[in-house]
PDB file of C-alpha atoms in Angstrom:
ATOM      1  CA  UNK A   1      14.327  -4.108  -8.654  1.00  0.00           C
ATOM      2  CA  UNK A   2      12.390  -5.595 -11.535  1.00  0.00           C
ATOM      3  CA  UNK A   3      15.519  -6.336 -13.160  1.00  0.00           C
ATOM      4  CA  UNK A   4      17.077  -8.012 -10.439  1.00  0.00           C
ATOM      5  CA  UNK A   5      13.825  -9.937  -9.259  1.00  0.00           C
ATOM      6  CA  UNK A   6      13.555 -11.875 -13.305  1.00  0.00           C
ATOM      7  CA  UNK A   7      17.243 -12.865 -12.235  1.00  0.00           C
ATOM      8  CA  UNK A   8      16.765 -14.215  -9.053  1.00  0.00           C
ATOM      9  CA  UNK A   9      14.023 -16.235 -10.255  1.00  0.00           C
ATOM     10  CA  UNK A  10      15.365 -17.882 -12.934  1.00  0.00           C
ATOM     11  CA  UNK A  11      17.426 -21.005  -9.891  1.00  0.00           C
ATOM     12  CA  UNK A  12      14.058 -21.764  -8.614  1.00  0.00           C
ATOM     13  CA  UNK A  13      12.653 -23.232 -11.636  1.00  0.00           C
ATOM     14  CA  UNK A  14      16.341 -24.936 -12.483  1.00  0.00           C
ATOM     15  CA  UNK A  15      15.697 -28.593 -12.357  1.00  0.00           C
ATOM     16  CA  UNK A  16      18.158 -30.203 -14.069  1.00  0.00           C
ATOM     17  CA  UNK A  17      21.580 -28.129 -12.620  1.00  0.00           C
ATOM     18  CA  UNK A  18      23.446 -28.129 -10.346  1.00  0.00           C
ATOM     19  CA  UNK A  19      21.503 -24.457  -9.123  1.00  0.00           C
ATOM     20  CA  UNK A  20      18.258 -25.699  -8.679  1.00  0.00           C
ATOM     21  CA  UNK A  21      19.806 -29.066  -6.318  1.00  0.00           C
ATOM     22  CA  UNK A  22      21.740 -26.554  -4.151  1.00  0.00           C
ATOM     23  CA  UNK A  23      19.963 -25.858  -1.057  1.00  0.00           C
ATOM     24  CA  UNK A  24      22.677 -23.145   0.156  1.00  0.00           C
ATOM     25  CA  UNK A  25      22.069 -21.448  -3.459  1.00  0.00           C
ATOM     26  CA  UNK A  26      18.185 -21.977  -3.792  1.00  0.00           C
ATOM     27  CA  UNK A  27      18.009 -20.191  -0.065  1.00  0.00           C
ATOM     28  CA  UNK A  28      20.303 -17.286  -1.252  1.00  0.00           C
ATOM     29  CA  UNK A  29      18.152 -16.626  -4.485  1.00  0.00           C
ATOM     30  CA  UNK A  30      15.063 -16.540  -2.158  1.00  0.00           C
ATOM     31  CA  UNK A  31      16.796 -14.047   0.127  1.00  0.00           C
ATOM     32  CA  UNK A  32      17.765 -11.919  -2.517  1.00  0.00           C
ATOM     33  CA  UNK A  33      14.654 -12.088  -4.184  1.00  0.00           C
ATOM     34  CA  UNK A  34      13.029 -11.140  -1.073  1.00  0.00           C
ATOM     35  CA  UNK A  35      14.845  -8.154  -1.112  1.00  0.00           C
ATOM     36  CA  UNK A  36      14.587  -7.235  -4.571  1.00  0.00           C
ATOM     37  CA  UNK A  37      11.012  -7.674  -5.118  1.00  0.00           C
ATOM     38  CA  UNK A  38       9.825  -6.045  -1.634  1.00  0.00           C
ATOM     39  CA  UNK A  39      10.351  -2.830  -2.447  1.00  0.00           C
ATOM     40  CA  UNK A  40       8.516  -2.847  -5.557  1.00  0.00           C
ATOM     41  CA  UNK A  41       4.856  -2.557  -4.084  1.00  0.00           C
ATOM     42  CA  UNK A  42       5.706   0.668  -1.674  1.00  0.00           C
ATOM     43  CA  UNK A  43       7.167   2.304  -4.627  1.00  0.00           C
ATOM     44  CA  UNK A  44       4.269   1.074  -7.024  1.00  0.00           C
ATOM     45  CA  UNK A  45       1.384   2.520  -4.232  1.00  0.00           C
ATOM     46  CA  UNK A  46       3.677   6.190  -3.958  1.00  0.00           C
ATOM     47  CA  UNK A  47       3.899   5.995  -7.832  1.00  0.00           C
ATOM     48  CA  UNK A  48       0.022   5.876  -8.120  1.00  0.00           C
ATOM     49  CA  UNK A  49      -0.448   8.099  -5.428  1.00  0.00           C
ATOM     50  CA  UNK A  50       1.735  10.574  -6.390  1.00  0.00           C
ATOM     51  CA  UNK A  51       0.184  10.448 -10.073  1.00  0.00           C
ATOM     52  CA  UNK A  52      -3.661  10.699  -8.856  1.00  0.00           C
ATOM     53  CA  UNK A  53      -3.152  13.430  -6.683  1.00  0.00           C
ATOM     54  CA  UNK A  54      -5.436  15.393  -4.982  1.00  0.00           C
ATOM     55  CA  UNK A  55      -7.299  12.013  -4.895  1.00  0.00           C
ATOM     56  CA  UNK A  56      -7.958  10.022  -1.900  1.00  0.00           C
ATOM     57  CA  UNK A  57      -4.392   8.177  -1.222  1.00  0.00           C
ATOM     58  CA  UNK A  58      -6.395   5.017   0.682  1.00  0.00           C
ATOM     59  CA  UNK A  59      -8.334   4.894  -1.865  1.00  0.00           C
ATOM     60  CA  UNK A  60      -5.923   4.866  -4.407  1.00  0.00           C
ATOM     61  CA  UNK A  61      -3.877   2.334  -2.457  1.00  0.00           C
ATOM     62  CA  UNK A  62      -6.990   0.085  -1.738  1.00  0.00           C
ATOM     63  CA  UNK A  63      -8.231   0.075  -5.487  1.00  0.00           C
ATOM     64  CA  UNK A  64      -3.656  -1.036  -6.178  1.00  0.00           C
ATOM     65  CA  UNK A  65      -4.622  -3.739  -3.486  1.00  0.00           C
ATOM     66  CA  UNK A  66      -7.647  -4.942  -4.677  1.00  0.00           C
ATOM     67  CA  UNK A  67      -6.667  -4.680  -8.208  1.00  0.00           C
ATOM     68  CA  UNK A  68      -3.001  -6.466  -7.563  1.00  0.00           C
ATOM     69  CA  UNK A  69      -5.256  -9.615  -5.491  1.00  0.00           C
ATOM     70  CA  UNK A  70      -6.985  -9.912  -8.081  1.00  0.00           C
ATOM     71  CA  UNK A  71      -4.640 -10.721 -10.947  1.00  0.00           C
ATOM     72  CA  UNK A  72      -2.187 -12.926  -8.574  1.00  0.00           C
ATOM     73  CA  UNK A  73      -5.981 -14.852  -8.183  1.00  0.00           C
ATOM     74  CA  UNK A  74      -6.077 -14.928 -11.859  1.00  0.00           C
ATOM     75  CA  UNK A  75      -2.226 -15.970 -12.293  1.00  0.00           C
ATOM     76  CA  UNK A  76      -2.311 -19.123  -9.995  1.00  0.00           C
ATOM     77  CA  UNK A  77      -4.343 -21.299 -12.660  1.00  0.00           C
ATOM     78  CA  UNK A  78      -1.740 -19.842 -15.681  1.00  0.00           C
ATOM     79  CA  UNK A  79       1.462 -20.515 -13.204  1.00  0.00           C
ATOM     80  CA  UNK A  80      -0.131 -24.488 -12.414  1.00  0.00           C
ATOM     81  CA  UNK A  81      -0.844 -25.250 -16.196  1.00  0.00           C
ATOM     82  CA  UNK A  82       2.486 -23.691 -17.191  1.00  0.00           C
ATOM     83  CA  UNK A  83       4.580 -25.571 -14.144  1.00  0.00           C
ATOM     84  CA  UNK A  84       2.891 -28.578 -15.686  1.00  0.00           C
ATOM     85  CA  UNK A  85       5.589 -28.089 -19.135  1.00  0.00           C
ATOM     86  CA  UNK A  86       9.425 -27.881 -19.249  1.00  0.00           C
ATOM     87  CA  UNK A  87      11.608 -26.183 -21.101  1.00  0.00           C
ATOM     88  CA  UNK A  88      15.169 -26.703 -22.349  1.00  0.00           C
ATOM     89  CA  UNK A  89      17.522 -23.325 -21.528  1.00  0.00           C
ATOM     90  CA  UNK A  90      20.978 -22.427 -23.098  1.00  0.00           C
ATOM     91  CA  UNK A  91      20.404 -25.549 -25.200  1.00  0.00           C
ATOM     92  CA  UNK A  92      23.904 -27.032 -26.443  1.00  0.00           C
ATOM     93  CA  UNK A  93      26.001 -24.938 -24.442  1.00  0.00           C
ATOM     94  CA  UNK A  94      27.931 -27.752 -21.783  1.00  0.00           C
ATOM     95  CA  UNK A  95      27.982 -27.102 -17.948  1.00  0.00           C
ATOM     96  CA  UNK A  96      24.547 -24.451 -18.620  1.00  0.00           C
ATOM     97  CA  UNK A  97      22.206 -26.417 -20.411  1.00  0.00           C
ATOM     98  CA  UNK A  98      19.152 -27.370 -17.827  1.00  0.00           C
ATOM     99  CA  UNK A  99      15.654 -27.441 -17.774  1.00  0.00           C
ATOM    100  CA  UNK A 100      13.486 -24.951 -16.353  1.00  0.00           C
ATOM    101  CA  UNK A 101       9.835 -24.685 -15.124  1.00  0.00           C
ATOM    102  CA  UNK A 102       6.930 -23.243 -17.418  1.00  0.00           C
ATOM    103  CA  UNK A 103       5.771 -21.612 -14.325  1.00  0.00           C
ATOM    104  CA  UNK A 104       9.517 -19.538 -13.974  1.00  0.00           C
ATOM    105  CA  UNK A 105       9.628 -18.538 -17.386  1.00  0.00           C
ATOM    106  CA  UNK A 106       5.623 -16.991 -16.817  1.00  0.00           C
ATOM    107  CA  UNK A 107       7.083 -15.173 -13.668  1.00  0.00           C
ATOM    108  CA  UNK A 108      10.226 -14.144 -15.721  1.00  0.00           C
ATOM    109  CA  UNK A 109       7.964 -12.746 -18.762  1.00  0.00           C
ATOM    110  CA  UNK A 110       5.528 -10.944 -16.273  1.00  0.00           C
ATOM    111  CA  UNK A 111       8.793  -9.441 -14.660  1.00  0.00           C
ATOM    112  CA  UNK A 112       9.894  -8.165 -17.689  1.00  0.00           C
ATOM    113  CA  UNK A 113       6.488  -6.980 -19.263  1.00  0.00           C
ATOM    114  CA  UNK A 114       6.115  -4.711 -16.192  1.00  0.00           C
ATOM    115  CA  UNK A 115       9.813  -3.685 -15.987  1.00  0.00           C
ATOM    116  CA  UNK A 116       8.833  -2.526 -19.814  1.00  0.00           C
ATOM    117  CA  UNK A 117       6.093  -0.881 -18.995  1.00  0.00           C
ATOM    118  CA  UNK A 118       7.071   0.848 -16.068  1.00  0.00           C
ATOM    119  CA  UNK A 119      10.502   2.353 -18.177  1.00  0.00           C
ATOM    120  CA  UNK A 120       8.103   3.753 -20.414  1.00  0.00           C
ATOM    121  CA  UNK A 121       5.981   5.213 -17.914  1.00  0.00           C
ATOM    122  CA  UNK A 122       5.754   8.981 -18.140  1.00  0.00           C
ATOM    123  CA  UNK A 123       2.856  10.561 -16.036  1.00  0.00           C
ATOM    124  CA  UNK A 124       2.518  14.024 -14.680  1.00  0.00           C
ATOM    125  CA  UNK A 125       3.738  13.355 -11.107  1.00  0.00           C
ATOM    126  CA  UNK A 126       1.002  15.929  -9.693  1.00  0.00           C
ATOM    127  CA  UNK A 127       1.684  15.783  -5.658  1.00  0.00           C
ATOM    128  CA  UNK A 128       5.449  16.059  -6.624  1.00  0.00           C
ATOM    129  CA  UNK A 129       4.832  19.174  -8.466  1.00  0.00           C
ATOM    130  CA  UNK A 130       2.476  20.708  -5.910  1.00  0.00           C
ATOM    131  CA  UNK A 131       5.235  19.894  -3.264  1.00  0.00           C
ATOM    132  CA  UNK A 132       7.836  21.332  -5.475  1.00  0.00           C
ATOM    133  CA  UNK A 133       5.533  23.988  -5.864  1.00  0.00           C
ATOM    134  CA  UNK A 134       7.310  27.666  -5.766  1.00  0.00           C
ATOM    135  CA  UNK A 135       3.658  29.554  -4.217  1.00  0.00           C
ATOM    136  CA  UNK A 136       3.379  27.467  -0.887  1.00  0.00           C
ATOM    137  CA  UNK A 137       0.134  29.647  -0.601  1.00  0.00           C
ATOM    138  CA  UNK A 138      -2.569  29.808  -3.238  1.00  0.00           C
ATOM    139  CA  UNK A 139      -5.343  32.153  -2.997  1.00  0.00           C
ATOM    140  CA  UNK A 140      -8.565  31.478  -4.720  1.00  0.00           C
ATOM    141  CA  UNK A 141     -10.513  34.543  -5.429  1.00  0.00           C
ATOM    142  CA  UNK A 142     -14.393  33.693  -5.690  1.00  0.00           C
ATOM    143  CA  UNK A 143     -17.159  35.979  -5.962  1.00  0.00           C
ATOM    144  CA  UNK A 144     -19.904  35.873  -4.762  1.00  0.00           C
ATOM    145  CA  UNK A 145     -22.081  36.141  -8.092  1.00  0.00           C
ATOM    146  CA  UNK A 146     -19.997  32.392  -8.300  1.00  0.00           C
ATOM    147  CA  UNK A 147     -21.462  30.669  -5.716  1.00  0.00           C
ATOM    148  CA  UNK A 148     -24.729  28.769  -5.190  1.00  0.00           C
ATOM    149  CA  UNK A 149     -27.330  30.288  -3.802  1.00  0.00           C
ATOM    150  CA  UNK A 150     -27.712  28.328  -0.844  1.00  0.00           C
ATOM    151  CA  UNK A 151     -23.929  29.634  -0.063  1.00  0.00           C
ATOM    152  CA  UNK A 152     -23.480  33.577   1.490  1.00  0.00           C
ATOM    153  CA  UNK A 153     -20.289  35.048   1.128  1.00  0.00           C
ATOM    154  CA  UNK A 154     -19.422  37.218   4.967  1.00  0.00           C
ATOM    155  CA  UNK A 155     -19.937  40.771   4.853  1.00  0.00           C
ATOM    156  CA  UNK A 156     -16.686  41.256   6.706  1.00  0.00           C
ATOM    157  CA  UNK A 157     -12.972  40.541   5.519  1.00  0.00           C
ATOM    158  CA  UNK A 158     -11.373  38.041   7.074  1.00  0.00           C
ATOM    159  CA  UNK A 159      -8.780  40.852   8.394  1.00  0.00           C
ATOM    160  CA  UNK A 160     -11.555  42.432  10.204  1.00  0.00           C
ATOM    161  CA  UNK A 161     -12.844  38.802  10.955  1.00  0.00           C
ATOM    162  CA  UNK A 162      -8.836  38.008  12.453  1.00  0.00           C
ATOM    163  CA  UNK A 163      -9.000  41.521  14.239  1.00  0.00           C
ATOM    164  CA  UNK A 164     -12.219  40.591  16.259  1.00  0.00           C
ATOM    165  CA  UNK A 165     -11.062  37.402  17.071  1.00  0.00           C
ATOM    166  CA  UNK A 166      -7.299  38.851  18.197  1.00  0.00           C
ATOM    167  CA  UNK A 167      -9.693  41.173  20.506  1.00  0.00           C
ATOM    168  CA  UNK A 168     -11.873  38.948  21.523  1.00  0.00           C
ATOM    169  CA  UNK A 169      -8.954  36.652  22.826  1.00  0.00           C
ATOM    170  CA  UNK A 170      -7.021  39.818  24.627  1.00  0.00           C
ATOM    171  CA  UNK A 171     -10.426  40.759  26.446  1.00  0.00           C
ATOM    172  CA  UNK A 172     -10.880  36.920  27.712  1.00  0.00           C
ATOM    173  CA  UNK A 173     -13.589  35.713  25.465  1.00  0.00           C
TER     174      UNK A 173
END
């Protein structure tokens, strides 16, 4: 998606070829980039879900949020200095050469920065692993010598706790 989304970038900031004049072409690089670069926020909140869980997932989603606002907030100044410059691509090479827009080529680089980034990526994917998980049911044995005081343990088991209810149900209660 990353890969793909750098690509389809690259005709928008074309100024000088034949690309970035073509209305029919400039529309088709926004529809594909459309549908390369949607998917990459759903995957990105499952991603950090997945790695902080048991944590809160909309919490963990609304920190991504948050946190992704606030660097496109940040960008916007960078991307209208850099659309401000021009430089020269495939210099020397006939039919290619053209000029392209400072603020495609900061898009491009922040593409591939994160595509580098996330192919390095190797967290424990905890919710995965708990899915994937071979005991679907985990017992926690716990004392009572390890709880606070202001916490009582029952004095009956919870089979004799299950038995009075299954009775208590059969009788009408």
């Amino acid at each position: 998606c990353l890969a793909a989304t750098a690509l389809l970038v690259l005709p928008l900031g074309l100024t000088d070829h034949y690309l970035g004049r073509e209305p029919f072409l400039v529309i088709l690089a926004l529809l594909g980039l459309g549908m390369s670069a949607g998917p990459i926020q759903p995957i990105n909140a499952e991603l950090a879900v997945d790695v902080t869980y048991p944590g809160d997932e909309t919490a963990v989603e609304s920190v991504q949020q948050i946190g992704g606002n606030l660097v496109s907030a940040l960008l916007i100044p960078l991307a209208e200095k850099a659309s401000e410059r021009d430089y020269t691509l495939l210099r020397g090479v006939p039919g290619l050469e053209s000029d392209i827009r400072g603020d495609v080529v900061l898009l491009i680089a922040l593409a591939g920065i994160t595509l580098a980034y996330f192919s390095s990526f190797d967290a424990p994917l905890a919710r995965t692993a708990a899915d994937e998980g071979e005991d679907d049911d985990v017992v926690f044995e716990i004392t009572s010598e390890e709880l606070p005081e202001s916490v009582s343990m029952p004095e009956t088991s919870f089979q004799e706790q299950e038995q009075t209810t299954r009775t208590a149900f059969q009788n009408g209660n």
